[in-house]
Amino acid sequence: MKSRTIMKKVVSTAIVSIMTLSLAACGGSPSSEGGEAKSEDDGKSVTLEFQQWWGPEMPEGTLKEICDDFTKESGIGIELLSNPYADTKTQVAAGAAAGTMADVVGLDGSWVYDFAKQGSIANLTELMEDDGYDDSQLSAQIQFEGNTYMIPVVNFAYPMYANMDILKAAGVTELPATREDFVKACEAIKAYDSSIAGFAIPLSTESPNGIQNQVMTWLWASGDSMLESGKPNLSGNKELEEVVDFVKELFDKDLIAAGSYSMVESDMVEEFTNGRVAFMIDGVSHLTMIKDGNPELDFAYTTVPVKSGYSGTVGMEAANWGIGIAENCEHKKEALQFVEYLLSPEVNAKMAALANAFPGNTKAEPDYSKSDELFVEAYELYQQCETINEFTGLPTSEDLMRSFEEQLQLYLDGDTASVSEMLEETQKLWEPAFE
Amino acid sequence: MAKINTSVRPVKMKRNTCRRLITPYIYLLPTIVLMLVLLIIPIIMVIRYSFYDNVIINKNPVFVGLENYTKVLTDTAFHVAVKNTLFFVFVSIIAHFLIGMVFAMLLNTRYLGNAVKGIFRVVYALPWMFTASVIAISWRVMLNPNGVLNYLLMNSHLIGEKLEWLSSRDFALITVTVINIWSGYPFYMISILAGLQGISTDLYEASALDGANAVQTFFRITIPQLKPILISLLMLDFVWTLQQFALIWMTTGGGPINATETISTYIYKQGFSKYQYSMASTGATILLVVCTVIGIFYVRQQKARD
Amino acid sequence: MIGKKKIWVQALIVVLLIIGAVWAGFPVVWMILNSFKPNAEIFAWPPVWISESFSFHAYKEIFTNPEQVRFFMNSYLITGVVVILTLLIGILASYAFSRFDFAGKNVINTIIVSVQAVPPITLLIPYLSLVVTIKLYNTYWALILTYMVFTLPYAVLMTTGYFNTLPRELDEAVMIDGGSRLRALWNVLVPTSIPGLVSVGMYTFMQAYNEYLFALALTKTNDMRTVPVGINLLMGQHAYEWNQMMAMSVLGSLPILLLFLFFQKYFIAGMTAGSVKN
């Protein structure tokens, strides 16, 4: 009986306090909403929602400062909706389906085709023409059926990281320039310490980016392609066969870090940071994190080794933070104004420096003097290389990577007899997406 | 007192017949409105999608009848998913049941003091307190080839080399199932524990008088007495495990290749990676039909008991 | 002789209990240890047990970040309202199921059971469109109503079970004395089945507190987000805050642990009384 009265008290206290809380919350939110609506009415000012995963990746508060400067300049308010990459993707995809996409959205090149086809992102070519914007200063434009739907704001290069301590200890004096050198270097490392892997390829099915960043990048480095006039060209592609067999060689010789099939990018970076992997291909943007995690680590950047005999310009994979405008945006003109602002030389240079990235405006001259020496080194490499990423703008590109990945694993495990068979099968899986 | 009641009731009843007819619906109204608007409508929308060609991506979807069903049901990837799902569900359920039962029996033993039992009760309930994504991340960290589990096993010479728990095609499904077992058994344990408190001591005393040993008592008294809740638990667990998504997706993503592909990851890939919402809806509707059949059995079984 | 046997049994039970405790507790202990380490050490080989740079840094980071504190406030607020409303509505519905016979009772009952079986992920897209249509997108109510829909079926089934175990004479006595049905329900049935209601409330709490997918999809701005979404926020594209993530998980489960400790007695006794027929 006594405990029952206690219970009653607890329950009633809980009810009262929750009611008060919820009242406070209900009282709080409408008033703030009301405030916004008011300012829209009397000042004719517009507030744009800007959804992206960039805010958390840049030094705290810097993206907000950049947006606040824009508001000062133009009177257009910017509300930042920041989430991690994966969550942004889920939200943008759900928003595309339900029509709740934010006015201006951060885009990844691999999403563009599907959202453009779905009609949920706006045709930027039209908007830029109406506005008379000079698009020749843009480093790239991602198109769908001849029209631009996404503009890269900043670019991230994917060079090769090399752990110099391990290389020195294993007697590897020169950074490998060709695939053959690379295999030899990895073998030397294995001979030195079998617990250290030469290379790592994250092949988790959850996020199949490893195909793009750690497999196809070998093909692109030597100036080769997996496409032919925008259509898949896997079956019978000799250059690609060589790359796949090169990857298989690394696996067969046990030079790849363990756990590849469930490894994601973050696992790979932690392996490298802890000195258990000698080489990895990864975005320069992880530089700060690796330095923070292991300040003693001595590493260097190099380009991805090429096929023997290749003397052309080396390709370097680039990923980007792209920007687009939602079709359901009611203030497209203002939205474009904001996009142009982010891509104007000064602002773009500032963003690139803050994000440890390279600018999307060719006229931008970022000030990397405060950046790490290694970063400057990477920037120089980047400028010498041809940037490439063939997955950008392809239909359902994540799914393409995933089916390539599954076929690759079957070949690596010996379930598929030959590389040509594997590529033929993958070609079959890719083709329906391009119809 | 009771006598007076029965004599008065008919008079009151008559006056209130009409009200009595409507009253239950008034009590049910909030529940019905909420479920109708927020659950039944979306479910009907999903079922409708499954009869159209690619909805959402296509501006004007076309009715295609059962075409999507033929596609899904003849898809070899779906067959693999069904096979894996069955393994995942049945092994999970059986293990949940056994572990839950053993732990509940241990915690119910008269050989231990209440304080000790209290501590272990909390420790054993721990896995229940974490959300699926956290469980997935912590287990990933532990099961990393360079993780603590391999370290412990190697140092105690149980394994010779680092095992790839999640990335081996042979182990992945078992590993994911074990993680699911870890996260799900406390539900059984607590429920069975509660059931055990409800069994009358007279029954045990009678059994002891008959000269039955502990094992005989367990099978003759404990199990039959617990049967009603065990059936409810198994039914609910079946439905819940069938839907398990986050845990699988965040540990293996359905891979390597398709080693841990289940119906839920299959549906997710269709919807959010291939953007084939119609196919995803079809998969969902198939799952819904299966679960509804289970649901009907569940209600029948519940009713039979009343 | 008997004493000796008892000791053996006791020893066996203790050994089993300890094995069980390792199985149940080790992953949690490891998570707690990790929350005190710097990020890189979490992946060190050989593993670091207690870090030399042991620190509460990760916890401090969370408590000093108003955004993350807000996640906790949101979670408590939403979960609290869900628990109260689910119980209220569930009690009313259960009362109807338990004390009346009416047309459609079986059908409604079957539907309530079988909708539990719908995988939430498949509902996401149509559900989101619906929430946008009724203008609840990015509000607390979107999440509150969603979680109520997910927890109500279980709550109704269980509470009906508890009410069924109570004799009808109990509430009829109140009505004879001139009380209304509501009074009978509120003053007699509810207080008598408090243990059962506590167990339903706990379950509701866990479901609502731990939900991730809808919490992400139905809200837009960070001031509406809950703890599970906040935990995922720590996995950036270019930075992974493993220790903070572990710390937030530990903090996130604390209220559930406290509730469990507080209500343990009721919980253990009440969890299944509804489904056990007396």
mmCIF file of N, CA, C and O in Angstrom, chain A residues 277-320:
data_model
loop_
_atom_site.group_PDB
_atom_site.id
_atom_site.type_symbol
_atom_site.label_atom_id
_atom_site.label_comp_id
_atom_site.label_asym_id
_atom_site.label_seq_id
_atom_site.Cartn_x
_atom_site.Cartn_y
_atom_site.Cartn_z
ATOM 1 N N VAL A 277 49.122 -0.419 -41.414
ATOM 2 C CA VAL A 277 49.020 -0.457 -42.874
ATOM 3 C C VAL A 277 50.031 0.543 -43.425
ATOM 4 O O VAL A 277 50.119 1.671 -42.948
ATOM 5 N N ALA A 278 50.812 0.106 -44.441
ATOM 6 C CA ALA A 278 51.874 0.974 -44.944
ATOM 7 C C ALA A 278 51.364 2.001 -45.945
ATOM 8 O O ALA A 278 51.771 3.152 -45.922
ATOM 9 N N PHE A 279 50.474 1.568 -46.846
ATOM 10 C CA PHE A 279 49.921 2.482 -47.847
ATOM 11 C C PHE A 279 48.408 2.504 -47.770
ATOM 12 O O PHE A 279 47.781 1.479 -47.490
ATOM 13 N N MET A 280 47.827 3.664 -48.048
ATOM 14 C CA MET A 280 46.386 3.677 -48.282
ATOM 15 C C MET A 280 46.074 4.812 -49.250
ATOM 16 O O MET A 280 46.818 5.798 -49.346
ATOM 17 N N ILE A 281 44.970 4.660 -49.971
ATOM 18 C CA ILE A 281 44.512 5.746 -50.833
ATOM 19 C C ILE A 281 43.328 6.369 -50.109
ATOM 20 O O ILE A 281 42.338 5.686 -49.818
ATOM 21 N N ASP A 282 43.457 7.644 -49.787
ATOM 22 C CA ASP A 282 42.405 8.259 -48.976
ATOM 23 C C ASP A 282 42.383 9.765 -49.218
ATOM 24 O O ASP A 282 43.348 10.345 -49.705
ATOM 25 N N GLY A 283 41.277 10.371 -48.858
ATOM 26 C CA GLY A 283 41.118 11.811 -49.045
ATOM 27 C C GLY A 283 42.099 12.603 -48.191
ATOM 28 O O GLY A 283 42.416 12.220 -47.062
ATOM 29 N N VAL A 284 42.572 13.724 -48.739
ATOM 30 C CA VAL A 284 43.496 14.589 -48.001
ATOM 31 C C VAL A 284 42.791 15.166 -46.771
ATOM 32 O O VAL A 284 43.428 15.537 -45.791
ATOM 33 N N SER A 285 41.468 15.186 -46.827
ATOM 34 C CA SER A 285 40.708 15.784 -45.734
ATOM 35 C C SER A 285 40.926 15.063 -44.403
ATOM 36 O O SER A 285 40.637 15.610 -43.354
ATOM 37 N N HIS A 286 41.423 13.820 -44.437
ATOM 38 C CA HIS A 286 41.662 13.107 -43.180
ATOM 39 C C HIS A 286 42.986 13.472 -42.518
ATOM 40 O O HIS A 286 43.302 12.977 -41.445
ATOM 41 N N LEU A 287 43.739 14.344 -43.191
ATOM 42 C CA LEU A 287 45.069 14.703 -42.701
ATOM 43 C C LEU A 287 45.090 15.115 -41.221
ATOM 44 O O LEU A 287 45.824 14.552 -40.419
ATOM 45 N N THR A 288 44.220 16.076 -40.887
ATOM 46 C CA THR A 288 44.208 16.585 -39.518
ATOM 47 C C THR A 288 43.873 15.485 -38.520
ATOM 48 O O THR A 288 44.485 15.367 -37.468
ATOM 49 N N MET A 289 42.889 14.676 -38.876
ATOM 50 C CA MET A 289 42.454 13.641 -37.956
ATOM 51 C C MET A 289 43.567 12.637 -37.697
ATOM 52 O O MET A 289 43.794 12.215 -36.563
ATOM 53 N N ILE A 290 44.292 12.264 -38.752
ATOM 54 C CA ILE A 290 45.375 11.294 -38.589
ATOM 55 C C ILE A 290 46.483 11.892 -37.724
ATOM 56 O O ILE A 290 47.006 11.245 -36.821
ATOM 57 N N LYS A 291 46.800 13.162 -37.973
ATOM 58 C CA LYS A 291 47.836 13.834 -37.171
ATOM 59 C C LYS A 291 47.435 13.918 -35.700
ATOM 60 O O LYS A 291 48.251 13.726 -34.813
ATOM 61 N N ASP A 292 46.157 14.222 -35.471
ATOM 62 C CA ASP A 292 45.680 14.298 -34.085
ATOM 63 C C ASP A 292 45.757 12.936 -33.417
ATOM 64 O O ASP A 292 46.115 12.802 -32.253
ATOM 65 N N GLY A 293 45.369 11.908 -34.172
ATOM 66 C CA GLY A 293 45.304 10.560 -33.608
ATOM 67 C C GLY A 293 46.678 10.013 -33.279
ATOM 68 O O GLY A 293 46.855 9.314 -32.298
ATOM 69 N N ASN A 294 47.660 10.308 -34.105
ATOM 70 C CA ASN A 294 48.997 9.786 -33.886
ATOM 71 C C ASN A 294 50.016 10.826 -34.327
ATOM 72 O O ASN A 294 50.527 10.796 -35.439
ATOM 73 N N PRO A 295 50.351 11.770 -33.436
ATOM 74 C CA PRO A 295 51.228 12.889 -33.802
ATOM 75 C C PRO A 295 52.612 12.433 -34.250
ATOM 76 O O PRO A 295 53.299 13.157 -34.975
ATOM 77 N N GLU A 296 53.035 11.221 -33.838
ATOM 78 C CA GLU A 296 54.392 10.777 -34.188
ATOM 79 C C GLU A 296 54.492 10.169 -35.570
ATOM 80 O O GLU A 296 55.579 9.948 -36.079
ATOM 81 N N LEU A 297 53.338 9.878 -36.164
ATOM 82 C CA LEU A 297 53.345 9.176 -37.444
ATOM 83 C C LEU A 297 54.025 10.020 -38.519
ATOM 84 O O LEU A 297 53.693 11.184 -38.724
ATOM 85 N N ASP A 298 55.010 9.411 -39.213
ATOM 86 C CA ASP A 298 55.688 10.116 -40.298
ATOM 87 C C ASP A 298 55.167 9.560 -41.613
ATOM 88 O O ASP A 298 55.454 8.431 -41.984
ATOM 89 N N PHE A 299 54.370 10.371 -42.301
ATOM 90 C CA PHE A 299 53.851 9.872 -43.576
ATOM 91 C C PHE A 299 53.977 10.916 -44.667
ATOM 92 O O PHE A 299 54.206 12.090 -44.400
ATOM 93 N N ALA A 300 53.860 10.448 -45.909
ATOM 94 C CA ALA A 300 54.004 11.343 -47.060
ATOM 95 C C ALA A 300 52.922 11.036 -48.079
ATOM 96 O O ALA A 300 52.271 9.995 -48.017
ATOM 97 N N TYR A 301 52.735 11.978 -49.000
ATOM 98 C CA TYR A 301 51.779 11.751 -50.081
ATOM 99 C C TYR A 301 52.509 11.410 -51.364
ATOM 100 O O TYR A 301 53.610 11.886 -51.625
ATOM 101 N N THR A 302 51.849 10.591 -52.172
ATOM 102 C CA THR A 302 52.367 10.335 -53.498
ATOM 103 C C THR A 302 51.181 10.069 -54.415
ATOM 104 O O THR A 302 50.052 9.944 -53.948
ATOM 105 N N THR A 303 51.446 10.023 -55.716
ATOM 106 C CA THR A 303 50.348 9.706 -56.629
ATOM 107 C C THR A 303 50.144 8.195 -56.650
ATOM 108 O O THR A 303 51.030 7.436 -56.249
ATOM 109 N N VAL A 304 49.002 7.772 -57.121
ATOM 110 C CA VAL A 304 48.726 6.342 -57.196
ATOM 111 C C VAL A 304 49.622 5.742 -58.284
ATOM 112 O O VAL A 304 49.698 6.270 -59.387
ATOM 113 N N PRO A 305 50.347 4.657 -57.965
ATOM 114 C CA PRO A 305 51.247 4.044 -58.954
ATOM 115 C C PRO A 305 50.510 3.676 -60.241
ATOM 116 O O PRO A 305 49.337 3.307 -60.213
ATOM 117 N N VAL A 306 51.212 3.772 -61.359
ATOM 118 C CA VAL A 306 50.577 3.543 -62.661
ATOM 119 C C VAL A 306 51.044 2.222 -63.260
ATOM 120 O O VAL A 306 51.932 1.566 -62.732
ATOM 121 N N LYS A 307 50.413 1.851 -64.373
ATOM 122 C CA LYS A 307 50.848 0.617 -65.056
ATOM 123 C C LYS A 307 52.232 0.865 -65.658
ATOM 124 O O LYS A 307 52.581 2.010 -65.977
ATOM 125 N N SER A 308 53.019 -0.194 -65.806
ATOM 126 C CA SER A 308 54.395 0.012 -66.279
ATOM 127 C C SER A 308 54.369 0.491 -67.720
ATOM 128 O O SER A 308 53.563 0.044 -68.533
ATOM 129 N N GLY A 309 55.231 1.441 -68.012
ATOM 130 C CA GLY A 309 55.317 1.978 -69.356
ATOM 131 C C GLY A 309 54.437 3.187 -69.589
ATOM 132 O O GLY A 309 54.527 3.825 -70.630
ATOM 133 N N TYR A 310 53.615 3.549 -68.618
ATOM 134 C CA TYR A 310 52.731 4.693 -68.807
ATOM 135 C C TYR A 310 53.490 5.979 -68.509
ATOM 136 O O TYR A 310 54.132 6.109 -67.467
ATOM 137 N N SER A 311 53.410 6.942 -69.421
ATOM 138 C CA SER A 311 54.175 8.163 -69.200
ATOM 139 C C SER A 311 53.307 9.417 -69.285
ATOM 140 O O SER A 311 53.807 10.527 -69.230
ATOM 141 N N GLY A 312 52.004 9.217 -69.453
ATOM 142 C CA GLY A 312 51.107 10.372 -69.554
ATOM 143 C C GLY A 312 50.871 11.023 -68.196
ATOM 144 O O GLY A 312 51.508 10.680 -67.200
ATOM 145 N N THR A 313 49.957 11.960 -68.187
ATOM 146 C CA THR A 313 49.610 12.621 -66.938
ATOM 147 C C THR A 313 48.919 11.615 -66.013
ATOM 148 O O THR A 313 48.051 10.856 -66.443
ATOM 149 N N VAL A 314 49.325 11.621 -64.767
ATOM 150 C CA VAL A 314 48.728 10.681 -63.816
ATOM 151 C C VAL A 314 47.351 11.201 -63.394
ATOM 152 O O VAL A 314 47.171 12.398 -63.180
ATOM 153 N N GLY A 315 46.403 10.276 -63.308
ATOM 154 C CA GLY A 315 45.061 10.667 -62.879
ATOM 155 C C GLY A 315 44.962 10.618 -61.373
ATOM 156 O O GLY A 315 45.551 9.755 -60.724
ATOM 157 N N MET A 316 44.256 11.578 -60.789
ATOM 158 C CA MET A 316 44.014 11.527 -59.348
ATOM 159 C C MET A 316 42.519 11.647 -59.112
ATOM 160 O O MET A 316 41.876 12.539 -59.660
ATOM 161 N N GLU A 317 42.004 10.712 -58.323
ATOM 162 C CA GLU A 317 40.576 10.739 -58.084
ATOM 163 C C GLU A 317 40.206 11.943 -57.218
ATOM 164 O O GLU A 317 40.933 12.313 -56.303
ATOM 165 N N ALA A 318 39.093 12.556 -57.557
ATOM 166 C CA ALA A 318 38.608 13.654 -56.729
ATOM 167 C C ALA A 318 37.144 13.416 -56.386
ATOM 168 O O ALA A 318 36.369 12.974 -57.222
ATOM 169 N N ALA A 319 36.844 13.657 -55.139
ATOM 170 C CA ALA A 319 35.438 13.656 -54.742
ATOM 171 C C ALA A 319 35.119 15.115 -54.471
ATOM 172 O O ALA A 319 36.016 15.931 -54.331
ATOM 173 N N ASN A 320 33.846 15.456 -54.432
ATOM 174 C CA ASN A 320 33.601 16.861 -54.155
ATOM 175 C C ASN A 320 32.389 17.081 -53.280
ATOM 176 O O ASN A 320 31.549 16.210 -53.104
#
